[in-house]
CSV table of C-alpha atoms and ligand atoms in Angstrom, one decimal:
chain,number,residue,atom,x,y,z
A,832,MET,CA,33.7,-9.5,19.5
A,833,LEU,CA,32.4,-6.0,18.9
A,834,PRO,CA,32.8,-5.1,15.2
A,835,ASP,CA,36.6,-3.7,14.6
A,836,PRO,CA,35.9,-0.2,13.2
A,837,GLU,CA,39.1,-0.4,11.4
A,838,SER,CA,38.2,-3.3,9.6
A,839,PRO,CA,34.5,-3.8,9.4
A,840,THR,CA,32.9,-6.2,7.2
A,841,LEU,CA,29.9,-5.2,4.9
A,842,LEU,CA,27.8,-8.5,4.6
A,843,SER,CA,27.6,-9.4,1.0
A,844,ARG,CA,24.2,-8.6,-0.6
A,845,PRO,CA,21.7,-10.5,-2.1
A,846,PRO,CA,20.3,-9.3,-5.7
A,847,ALA,CA,17.4,-6.9,-6.1
A,848,ILE,CA,14.2,-8.5,-7.3
A,849,SER,CA,14.4,-8.5,-11.3
A,850,VAL,CA,12.3,-6.6,-13.5
A,851,ASP,CA,11.1,-9.8,-15.0
A,852,GLU,CA,9.9,-10.8,-11.4
A,853,TYR,CA,7.8,-7.8,-11.1
A,854,ARG,CA,6.5,-8.1,-14.8
A,855,GLN,CA,5.6,-11.9,-13.9
A,856,ARG,CA,3.7,-10.7,-10.6
A,857,ARG,CA,1.5,-8.1,-12.8
A,858,GLU,CA,0.8,-10.9,-15.3
A,859,ALA,CA,0.1,-13.6,-12.4
A,860,LEU,CA,-2.5,-10.8,-10.9
A,861,MET,CA,-4.1,-9.9,-14.3
A,862,ALA,CA,-4.6,-13.9,-15.2
A,863,GLN,CA,-7.2,-13.9,-12.1
A,864,LEU,CA,-9.3,-11.1,-13.2
A,865,PRO,CA,-12.5,-11.5,-15.2
A,866,ASP,CA,-12.7,-10.4,-18.7
A,867,ASN,CA,-12.6,-6.4,-19.6
A,868,ALA,CA,-11.6,-5.6,-15.9
A,869,ALA,CA,-8.7,-3.2,-15.0
A,870,VAL,CA,-6.7,-2.5,-11.7
A,871,VAL,CA,-5.9,1.0,-10.3
A,872,LEU,CA,-3.3,0.8,-7.5
A,873,PRO,CA,-2.1,4.0,-6.0
A,874,GLY,CA,1.3,4.2,-4.5
A,875,ALA,CA,2.3,6.0,-1.2
A,876,GLU,CA,2.6,9.9,-0.8
A,877,LEU,CA,5.1,11.8,1.0
A,878,MET,CA,3.6,12.4,4.7
A,879,THR,CA,4.1,15.6,6.5
A,880,ARG,CA,6.3,15.3,9.6
A,881,SER,CA,6.0,18.9,10.8
A,882,ARG,CA,5.5,22.0,8.9
A,883,ASP,CA,7.7,21.8,5.5
A,884,SER,CA,9.5,18.6,6.7
A,885,GLU,CA,8.2,15.2,5.6
A,886,PHE,CA,8.7,11.6,7.2
A,887,ALA,CA,11.3,9.6,5.0
A,888,PHE,CA,9.3,8.0,2.2
A,889,ARG,CA,8.3,4.6,2.3
A,890,GLN,CA,6.4,3.1,-0.9
A,891,ASN,CA,3.0,1.2,-0.3
A,892,SER,CA,4.1,-2.5,-0.2
A,893,ASP,CA,1.4,-3.6,-2.6
A,894,PHE,CA,2.2,-1.0,-5.4
A,895,TYR,CA,6.1,-1.9,-4.6
A,896,TYR,CA,5.3,-5.6,-5.0
A,897,LEU,CA,3.8,-5.0,-8.6
A,898,THR,CA,6.2,-2.5,-9.8
A,899,GLY,CA,9.5,-2.0,-7.7
A,900,ILE,CA,9.0,1.6,-8.1
A,901,ARG,CA,10.0,3.7,-4.9
A,902,GLU,CA,8.9,7.2,-5.9
A,903,PRO,CA,5.9,9.1,-4.4
A,904,ASP,CA,2.8,10.0,-6.2
A,905,ALA,CA,2.6,7.2,-8.6
A,906,LEU,CA,-0.5,5.3,-9.6
A,907,LEU,CA,-0.5,1.7,-11.3
A,908,VAL,CA,-3.2,0.8,-13.9
A,909,LEU,CA,-3.2,-2.8,-15.2
A,910,LEU,CA,-5.3,-3.1,-18.3
A,911,PRO,CA,-5.4,-6.9,-19.4
A,912,GLY,CA,-5.2,-7.3,-23.2
A,913,ARG,CA,-4.8,-3.8,-24.1
A,914,ALA,CA,-2.5,-4.0,-27.3
A,915,GLU,CA,-0.4,-0.6,-26.5
A,916,GLY,CA,0.4,-2.1,-23.1
A,917,GLU,CA,-1.2,-3.7,-20.3
A,918,SER,CA,1.1,-2.2,-17.6
A,919,VAL,CA,0.7,1.7,-17.3
A,920,VAL,CA,2.2,4.1,-14.5
A,921,PHE,CA,1.7,7.6,-13.8
A,922,CYS,CA,4.7,9.1,-12.0
A,923,GLN,CA,5.9,12.5,-10.9
A,924,ASP,CA,6.6,15.1,-13.6
A,925,ARG,CA,10.4,15.8,-14.4
A,926,ASP,CA,11.1,19.1,-12.7
A,927,PRO,CA,14.5,20.5,-13.0
A,928,THR,CA,13.7,23.1,-9.9
A,929,MET,CA,12.1,20.3,-7.7
A,930,GLU,CA,14.9,17.7,-8.8
A,931,ALA,CA,17.7,20.3,-7.7
A,932,TRP,CA,16.2,20.1,-4.4
A,933,THR,CA,15.0,16.5,-3.7
A,934,GLY,CA,16.9,14.5,-6.2
A,935,ARG,CA,16.5,12.9,-9.6
A,936,ARG,CA,12.8,11.7,-10.9
A,937,LEU,CA,12.2,8.8,-13.0
A,938,GLY,CA,9.6,10.6,-15.4
A,939,ALA,CA,7.8,8.4,-17.9
A,940,GLU,CA,10.9,7.5,-19.9
A,941,GLY,CA,12.7,6.2,-16.8
A,942,VAL,CA,9.7,4.3,-15.6
A,943,VAL,CA,9.7,2.5,-19.0
A,944,ALA,CA,13.4,2.1,-19.4
A,945,GLU,CA,14.2,1.0,-15.9
A,946,TYR,CA,10.9,-0.9,-14.5
A,947,GLY,CA,9.9,-2.7,-17.6
A,948,ILE,CA,6.4,-0.8,-17.5
A,949,GLU,CA,4.9,-0.7,-21.1
A,950,GLN,CA,3.7,2.7,-21.0
A,951,ALA,CA,4.0,5.6,-18.7
A,952,PHE,CA,2.8,9.2,-18.2
A,953,GLU,CA,3.9,11.8,-16.0
A,954,ASN,CA,1.1,12.9,-13.4
A,955,THR,CA,0.5,16.3,-15.5
A,956,ASP,CA,-1.2,14.2,-18.2
A,957,ARG,CA,-3.1,12.2,-15.6
A,958,ASP,CA,-6.6,14.0,-16.1
A,959,LYS,CA,-6.3,13.7,-20.0
A,960,GLN,CA,-5.2,10.1,-20.1
A,961,LEU,CA,-6.7,8.1,-17.1
A,962,LEU,CA,-10.4,8.2,-17.7
A,963,THR,CA,-9.5,7.2,-21.4
A,964,LEU,CA,-7.5,4.3,-20.5
A,965,LEU,CA,-10.4,3.2,-18.1
A,966,ALA,CA,-13.2,3.9,-20.7
A,967,GLY,CA,-15.1,0.8,-21.5
A,968,ARG,CA,-13.8,-1.6,-18.7
A,969,GLU,CA,-16.6,-2.8,-17.0
A,970,LEU,CA,-15.4,-3.7,-13.3
A,971,LEU,CA,-12.3,-1.9,-11.5
A,972,TYR,CA,-10.4,-3.8,-8.9
A,973,LEU,CA,-8.7,-1.2,-6.4
A,974,PRO,CA,-7.9,-1.2,-2.7
A,975,LEU,CA,-11.3,-0.1,-1.4
A,976,ASP,CA,-9.5,1.5,1.7
A,977,ASN,CA,-7.6,4.0,-0.5
A,978,THR,CA,-9.5,7.3,-1.0
A,979,GLU,CA,-7.4,8.2,-4.0
A,980,ALA,CA,-8.5,5.0,-6.0
A,981,VAL,CA,-12.1,5.2,-5.0
A,982,SER,CA,-12.2,8.5,-6.1
A,983,VAL,CA,-10.6,7.6,-9.7
A,984,ALA,CA,-13.5,4.8,-9.7
A,985,GLU,CA,-16.3,7.4,-9.0
A,986,ASP,CA,-14.6,9.4,-12.0
A,987,ALA,CA,-14.8,6.5,-14.2
A,988,LEU,CA,-18.0,5.9,-13.2
A,989,SER,CA,-19.5,9.5,-13.9
A,990,ASP,CA,-17.4,9.6,-16.9
A,991,ALA,CA,-19.1,6.4,-18.3
A,992,GLN,CA,-22.6,7.6,-17.3
A,993,ALA,CA,-22.3,10.8,-19.0
A,994,GLY,CA,-22.4,8.7,-22.0
A,995,LEU,CA,-19.1,10.2,-23.5
A,996,ARG,CA,-18.2,6.9,-24.9
A,997,ARG,CA,-21.5,5.6,-26.1
A,998,GLY,CA,-21.4,2.0,-27.3
A,999,ARG,CA,-18.8,0.8,-25.1
A,1000,PRO,CA,-20.0,-1.5,-22.3
A,1001,PRO,CA,-21.0,0.7,-18.8
A,1002,LEU,CA,-18.6,0.5,-15.9
A,1003,LYS,CA,-20.6,-1.8,-13.6
A,1004,GLY,CA,-18.6,-1.1,-10.3
A,1005,TRP,CA,-15.7,-1.9,-8.4
A,1006,LEU,CA,-14.0,-4.8,-6.1
A,1007,ASP,CA,-11.2,-5.0,-3.7
A,1008,ILE,CA,-7.8,-5.7,-5.2
A,1009,SER,CA,-6.2,-6.5,-1.9
A,1010,PRO,CA,-7.0,-10.0,-1.2
A,1011,LEU,CA,-5.7,-11.2,-4.7
A,1012,ILE,CA,-2.6,-9.1,-4.3
A,1013,HIS,CA,-1.9,-10.4,-0.3
A,1014,ALA,CA,-2.6,-14.1,-1.4
A,1015,MET,CA,-0.1,-13.7,-4.0
A,1016,ARG,CA,2.4,-11.7,-1.3
A,1017,LEU,CA,1.8,-14.8,1.1
A,1018,ILE,CA,3.9,-17.1,-0.6
A,1019,LYS,CA,7.6,-15.9,-1.2
A,1020,SER,CA,9.6,-16.2,-4.0
A,1021,ASP,CA,13.4,-17.2,-3.6
A,1022,ALA,CA,14.3,-13.7,-4.5
A,1023,GLU,CA,12.3,-12.5,-1.8
A,1024,ILE,CA,13.7,-15.1,0.6
A,1025,ALA,CA,17.0,-14.1,0.0
A,1026,LEU,CA,16.1,-10.4,0.7
A,1027,LEU,CA,14.2,-11.5,4.0
A,1028,ARG,CA,17.5,-13.9,4.9
A,1029,HIS,CA,19.5,-10.7,4.5
A,1030,ALA,CA,17.2,-8.5,6.8
A,1031,ALA,CA,17.4,-11.1,9.3
A,1032,LEU,CA,21.1,-11.3,9.0
A,1033,ILE,CA,21.5,-7.5,9.6
A,1034,SER,CA,19.0,-7.9,12.5
A,1035,ALA,CA,20.8,-10.8,14.1
A,1036,HIS,CA,24.3,-8.7,14.0
A,1037,ALA,CA,22.7,-5.8,15.6
A,1038,HIS,CA,21.2,-7.9,18.5
A,1039,ARG,CA,24.7,-9.6,19.1
A,1040,ARG,CA,26.0,-5.9,19.2
A,1041,ALA,CA,23.7,-4.8,21.8
A,1042,MET,CA,24.1,-8.0,23.8
A,1043,GLN,CA,27.9,-7.2,23.8
A,1044,VAL,CA,27.4,-3.4,24.5
A,1045,ALA,CA,24.9,-3.9,27.5
A,1046,ARG,CA,25.8,-2.9,30.9
A,1047,PRO,CA,24.6,-1.4,33.9
A,1048,GLY,CA,24.3,2.4,33.9
A,1049,LEU,CA,23.7,2.8,30.1
A,1050,CYS,CA,20.0,3.5,29.3
A,1051,GLU,CA,17.8,1.7,27.0
A,1052,PHE,CA,18.1,4.3,24.2
A,1053,GLN,CA,21.6,3.6,23.8
A,1054,LEU,CA,21.3,-0.1,23.2
A,1055,GLN,CA,18.4,1.2,20.6
A,1056,ALA,CA,21.2,3.3,18.8
A,1057,GLU,CA,23.7,0.6,18.9
A,1058,LEU,CA,21.1,-1.6,16.9
A,1059,GLU,CA,20.1,0.9,14.6
A,1060,HIS,CA,23.7,2.2,13.8
A,1061,GLU,CA,24.2,-1.5,12.8
A,1062,PHE,CA,21.0,-1.7,10.7
A,1063,VAL,CA,22.2,1.7,8.8
A,1064,TRP,CA,25.6,0.6,8.6
A,1065,GLN,CA,24.9,-2.5,6.8
A,1066,GLY,CA,22.9,-0.8,4.2
A,1067,ALA,CA,19.3,-1.3,5.7
A,1068,SER,CA,17.0,1.8,5.5
A,1069,GLY,CA,16.7,1.6,9.4
A,1070,PRO,CA,14.2,-0.3,11.6
A,1071,ALA,CA,11.4,-2.2,10.1
A,1072,TYR,CA,9.0,-0.9,13.0
A,1073,SER,CA,9.7,1.1,16.2
A,1074,THR,CA,12.7,-0.4,18.1
A,1075,ILE,CA,11.5,-2.0,21.5
A,1076,VAL,CA,14.1,-1.8,24.5
A,1077,GLY,CA,12.3,-2.8,27.6
A,1078,SER,CA,14.4,-3.5,30.8
A,1079,GLY,CA,13.0,-4.9,34.0
A,1080,ALA,CA,9.1,-4.5,34.2
A,1081,ASN,CA,8.9,-2.3,30.9
A,1082,ALA,CA,9.7,-5.6,29.2
A,1083,CYS,CA,5.9,-6.4,30.3
A,1084,VAL,CA,4.6,-3.6,28.2
A,1085,LEU,CA,4.2,-5.4,24.6
A,1086,HIS,CA,4.7,-2.3,22.6
A,1087,TYR,CA,7.0,-0.4,24.9
A,1088,ILE,CA,8.9,2.2,22.6
A,1089,GLU,CA,9.8,4.9,25.2
A,1090,ASN,CA,13.3,3.3,25.6
A,1091,SER,CA,14.0,5.6,28.1
A,1092,ALA,CA,15.1,3.8,31.5
A,1093,PRO,CA,18.7,2.9,32.8
A,1094,LEU,CA,19.6,-0.5,32.8
A,1095,SER,CA,20.0,-1.9,36.2
A,1096,ASP,CA,22.3,-4.7,37.2
A,1097,ASN,CA,19.7,-7.3,38.1
A,1098,ASP,CA,17.3,-6.7,35.3
A,1099,LEU,CA,16.7,-8.7,32.2
A,1100,VAL,CA,16.3,-6.6,28.9
A,1101,LEU,CA,14.0,-7.6,26.2
A,1102,ILE,CA,14.9,-6.0,23.0
A,1103,ASP,CA,12.4,-6.6,19.9
A,1104,ALA,CA,14.2,-4.8,16.8
A,1105,GLY,CA,14.4,-5.7,13.2
A,1106,ALA,CA,16.1,-3.9,10.0
A,1107,GLU,CA,14.2,-3.1,6.8
A,1108,PHE,CA,16.3,-4.2,3.7
A,1109,GLU,CA,15.0,-3.3,0.4
A,1110,LEU,CA,11.6,-2.9,2.1
A,1111,TYR,CA,11.6,-6.4,3.6
A,1112,ALA,CA,11.6,-6.8,7.3
A,1113,GLY,CA,13.5,-8.4,10.0
A,1114,ASP,CA,11.8,-9.0,13.5
A,1115,ILE,CA,13.8,-10.5,16.2
A,1116,THR,CA,13.3,-10.5,19.9
A,1117,ARG,CA,16.1,-11.7,22.5
A,1118,THR,CA,15.9,-11.1,26.2
A,1119,PHE,CA,19.1,-11.3,28.3
A,1120,PRO,CA,20.3,-10.3,31.5
A,1121,VAL,CA,22.2,-6.7,32.1
A,1122,SER,CA,24.8,-8.0,34.2
A,1123,GLY,CA,25.6,-10.9,31.6
A,1124,ARG,CA,24.3,-13.6,34.1
A,1125,PHE,CA,20.7,-14.8,34.3
A,1126,SER,CA,19.8,-15.2,37.9
A,1127,ASP,CA,18.0,-18.6,39.2
A,1128,ALA,CA,14.4,-17.0,38.6
A,1129,GLN,CA,15.6,-15.4,35.5
A,1130,ARG,CA,16.9,-18.6,34.0
A,1131,ALA,CA,14.0,-20.9,35.2
A,1132,LEU,CA,11.6,-18.8,33.5
A,1133,TYR,CA,13.7,-18.1,30.4
A,1134,GLN,CA,13.9,-21.9,29.9
A,1135,VAL,CA,10.1,-22.4,30.1
A,1136,VAL,CA,9.9,-19.6,27.1
A,1137,LEU,CA,12.8,-21.2,25.3
A,1138,HIS,CA,11.4,-24.6,25.6
A,1139,ALA,CA,8.3,-23.7,24.2
A,1140,GLN,CA,9.8,-21.4,21.2
A,1141,GLN,CA,12.2,-24.4,20.0
A,1142,ARG,CA,9.0,-26.8,20.1
A,1143,ALA,CA,7.2,-24.2,18.1
A,1144,VAL,CA,9.8,-23.5,15.6
A,1145,ASN,CA,10.3,-27.3,15.0
A,1146,ALA,CA,6.5,-27.7,14.6
A,1147,VAL,CA,6.8,-25.3,11.2
A,1148,GLN,CA,6.5,-27.4,8.3
A,1149,PRO,CA,4.0,-27.9,5.4
A,1150,GLY,CA,0.8,-28.8,6.4
A,1151,GLY,CA,1.1,-27.5,10.0
A,1152,THR,CA,-1.0,-24.7,11.0
A,1153,LEU,CA,-0.5,-21.5,13.1
A,1154,ALA,CA,-3.2,-22.5,15.6
A,1155,ASP,CA,-1.8,-25.7,16.0
A,1156,ILE,CA,1.8,-24.2,16.7
A,1157,HIS,CA,0.1,-21.7,19.1
A,1158,GLN,CA,-1.8,-24.3,21.1
A,1159,GLY,CA,1.4,-26.1,21.4
A,1160,VAL,CA,3.3,-22.8,22.8
A,1161,VAL,CA,0.2,-22.4,25.3
A,1162,TYR,CA,0.3,-25.9,26.6
A,1163,ASP,CA,4.1,-25.7,27.1
A,1164,LEU,CA,4.1,-22.3,28.8
A,1165,THR,CA,1.1,-23.4,30.9
A,1166,ALA,CA,2.8,-26.5,32.0
A,1167,GLY,CA,5.9,-24.3,32.9
A,1168,LEU,CA,4.1,-22.2,34.8
A,1169,ILE,CA,2.5,-24.9,36.8
A,1170,GLU,CA,5.8,-26.2,37.4
A,1171,LEU,CA,7.2,-22.8,38.8
A,1172,GLY,CA,4.2,-22.3,41.1
A,1173,LEU,CA,3.0,-19.4,39.2
A,1174,LEU,CA,-0.3,-21.3,38.3
A,1175,GLU,CA,-2.0,-24.1,40.1
A,1176,GLY,CA,-3.6,-27.4,39.3
A,1177,GLU,CA,-3.8,-29.2,36.0
A,1178,VAL,CA,-2.4,-28.0,32.7
A,1179,GLN,CA,-5.8,-28.4,30.8
A,1180,ALA,CA,-7.9,-27.0,33.5
A,1181,ARG,CA,-5.6,-23.6,33.3
A,1182,ILE,CA,-5.9,-23.8,29.5
A,1183,ASP,CA,-9.7,-24.1,29.4
A,1184,ASP,CA,-10.0,-21.2,32.0
A,1185,GLU,CA,-7.6,-19.1,30.1
A,1186,SER,CA,-5.8,-18.5,33.3
A,1187,TYR,CA,-2.6,-18.9,31.6
A,1188,ARG,CA,-3.6,-15.3,29.7
A,1189,ARG,CA,-2.5,-13.3,32.6
A,1190,PHE,CA,1.0,-14.3,31.6
A,1191,TYR,CA,0.7,-14.7,27.8
A,1192,LEU,CA,-2.1,-12.9,25.9
A,1193,HIS,CA,-0.4,-12.6,22.3
A,1194,SER,CA,-0.6,-15.0,19.5
A,1195,THR,CA,2.5,-17.0,18.7
A,1196,SER,CA,3.2,-16.1,15.0
A,1197,HIS,CA,2.6,-13.6,12.2
A,1198,TRP,CA,3.3,-13.7,8.6
A,1199,LEU,CA,6.6,-11.5,7.6
A,1200,GLY,CA,7.7,-9.9,4.5
A,1201,LEU,CA,7.4,-6.4,2.9
A,1202,ASP,CA,5.4,-5.5,6.0
A,1203,VAL,CA,6.2,-6.6,9.6
A,1204,HIS,CA,3.0,-7.9,10.2
A,1205,ASP,CA,2.6,-9.2,6.7
A,1206,VAL,CA,-0.7,-9.5,4.6
A,1207,GLY,CA,-2.4,-12.8,3.9
A,1208,THR,CA,-5.1,-14.4,5.8
A,1209,TYR,CA,-4.6,-16.7,8.7
A,1210,ARG,CA,-7.7,-18.8,7.8
A,1211,LEU,CA,-9.2,-20.4,4.6
A,1212,ASP,CA,-12.9,-19.9,6.3
A,1213,GLU,CA,-14.2,-19.4,10.0
A,1214,GLN,CA,-13.3,-22.8,10.8
A,1215,THR,CA,-10.5,-23.6,9.0
A,1216,PRO,CA,-6.8,-22.6,9.6
A,1217,ARG,CA,-4.6,-22.1,6.7
A,1218,PRO,CA,-2.0,-24.7,6.1
A,1219,LEU,CA,1.4,-23.9,6.2
A,1220,ALA,CA,3.2,-24.1,2.5
A,1221,SER,CA,6.4,-23.8,1.2
A,1222,GLY,CA,7.6,-20.2,0.7
A,1223,MET,CA,5.6,-18.7,3.7
A,1224,VAL,CA,7.5,-16.7,6.2
A,1225,LEU,CA,6.5,-16.2,9.8
A,1226,THR,CA,7.5,-15.3,13.0
A,1227,VAL,CA,7.8,-17.5,16.2
A,1228,GLU,CA,7.6,-15.6,19.4
A,1229,PRO,CA,6.3,-16.8,22.5
A,1230,GLY,CA,6.7,-15.0,25.7
A,1231,LEU,CA,5.9,-14.8,29.6
A,1232,TYR,CA,5.2,-11.4,31.2
A,1233,ILE,CA,5.0,-11.5,34.9
A,1234,PRO,CA,3.2,-8.8,36.9
A,1235,SER,CA,4.4,-7.2,39.6
A,1236,ASP,CA,1.5,-8.1,41.8
A,1237,ASP,CA,1.6,-9.2,45.5
A,1238,ASP,CA,0.4,-12.8,44.9
A,1239,ILE,CA,3.5,-13.5,42.6
A,1240,PRO,CA,6.8,-14.5,44.3
A,1241,ASP,CA,9.2,-11.4,44.6
A,1242,ALA,CA,11.8,-13.2,42.3
A,1243,TYR,CA,9.4,-13.4,39.2
A,1244,GLN,CA,7.6,-10.2,39.6
A,1245,GLY,CA,8.0,-7.8,36.7
A,1246,ILE,CA,10.0,-10.2,34.4
A,1247,GLY,CA,9.3,-10.1,30.7
A,1248,ILE,CA,10.5,-12.6,28.5
A,1249,ARG,CA,10.1,-13.1,24.6
A,1250,ILE,CA,11.9,-14.9,22.1
A,1251,GLU,CA,11.7,-14.5,18.4
A,1252,ASP,CA,12.7,-16.0,15.4
A,1253,ASN,CA,12.0,-15.5,11.7
A,1254,VAL,CA,11.2,-18.9,9.9
A,1255,VAL,CA,10.6,-19.8,6.2
A,1256,VAL,CA,8.6,-23.0,5.2
A,1257,THR,CA,10.3,-25.1,3.1
A,1258,ASN,CA,9.5,-28.4,1.5
A,1259,GLU,CA,11.4,-30.1,3.6
A,1260,GLY,CA,10.2,-28.5,6.8
A,1261,HIS,CA,11.7,-25.0,7.8
A,1262,GLU,CA,14.8,-22.7,7.6
A,1263,VAL,CA,15.4,-20.4,10.8
A,1264,LEU,CA,16.5,-17.0,9.2
A,1265,THR,CA,17.6,-15.5,12.5
A,1266,ALA,CA,19.9,-18.5,14.1
A,1267,ASP,CA,23.0,-15.9,13.9
A,1268,VAL,CA,22.0,-14.5,17.4
A,1269,PRO,CA,22.2,-16.8,20.3
A,1270,LYS,CA,19.1,-17.7,22.4
A,1271,GLN,CA,20.4,-20.6,24.6
A,1272,VAL,CA,21.4,-19.1,28.1
A,1273,ASP,CA,25.1,-20.5,28.1
A,1274,GLU,CA,25.6,-18.9,24.5
A,1275,ILE,CA,24.0,-15.7,25.7
A,1276,GLU,CA,26.3,-15.5,28.7
A,1277,ALA,CA,29.6,-16.4,26.6
A,1278,LEU,CA,28.5,-13.9,24.0
A,1279,MET,CA,27.9,-11.0,26.7
A,1280,ALA,CA,31.4,-11.9,28.5
A,1281,LYS,CA,33.2,-11.1,25.3
A,1282,LYS,CA,33.2,-7.5,25.7
B,425,LIG,N1,7.8,-6.3,16.4
B,425,LIG,C1,6.6,-6.7,16.3
B,425,LIG,C2,6.0,-8.0,16.6
B,425,LIG,O1,7.1,-8.7,16.9
B,425,LIG,O2,5.2,-8.7,16.4
B,426,MN,MN1,6.7,-10.3,15.5
B,427,MN,MN1,9.0,-8.5,17.1
């Protein structure tokens, strides 16, 4: 049933990540650094959208992971072993005029009191304090792709070279902090998994709503509106990435975000949409018939993708690898394409000559977390895929995209199907976070019949 506007239910929310957990993350990061090193990690800045209006602020995920702070223009400095405090944050100045326009700012006091940071300064004091804090540190760790961090390091080097602080060890250089933080972010804590579970639940509700509302004559953007309404209504900040609603052949465009076409009776519609809750992403894809009933050709192709997807989800367990899961999907999709007459010959031959790639050219999984395509390497080295371990979170999202080419039977031309779930690796195997939105043909048809 569609949610009743008279008695709507707000899904019960998981607790926020505790100040203690953020502190433990900073300590775990510092424990990996060599002696006499420091970390410099800027948060995100506001970005101009047009003239004097800005995009909604989204904190840098690495900065957020280590602090929980959501204000722009902040900078984290980690100084292992410093007696006055190892974690220092520079933040926006308190400013009554600005705060009258854009809301309360934490200020240095708020950062210390509310976020468990040991020492904080407002940005007005940054020039005076930052180089003093870094003086005598031999190695700096920073995100090398961040121009602000690199410029802090260059200033620290000039400062050291100017010999202002003779007798202290010289700054030898700087290294990338990102791989260390990203390796930590790859394994989610219980509190993070609870937030991801909630983002997935909101996303699932939104997909159910879109399935129930869909009918011929609506436009793709109207389904987008239904999904995003549900996200925000449930307290998500909005979509975790641009919502994809692709009907008919638009479903074959992998990153179709125009969402402008009318929905036609005979088409499938592919929706790839997920909510961002407390900065954690949901990422669900479902594909269903606008009419509420799959045609024979649509159902036949759908069952091929569903079979591959279910086997791939079942293969998620500690010690498995994304490479093996992808290979299994490629095998199942290729076998299905041969069975339907869209490819010819032996399964292995079509895998070896990569002819399946005409219909399936993306990979099956990516990590999921604070970022929809979350951080963490997929390989231990060139040859070795990373084994799955408890606490990793990933998507499983095989698809088939059939071009509208002359050599393809009419009934299959322009059909795009993807089915995507979010899965946590557990000690026992896995947990599917997105099971609340149907993917079996009969369940989808039954839900769509309940208008
Ligand atoms: N929504 C982006 C993806 O599925 O990877
Ligand atoms: Mn995905
Ligand atoms: Mn997706």
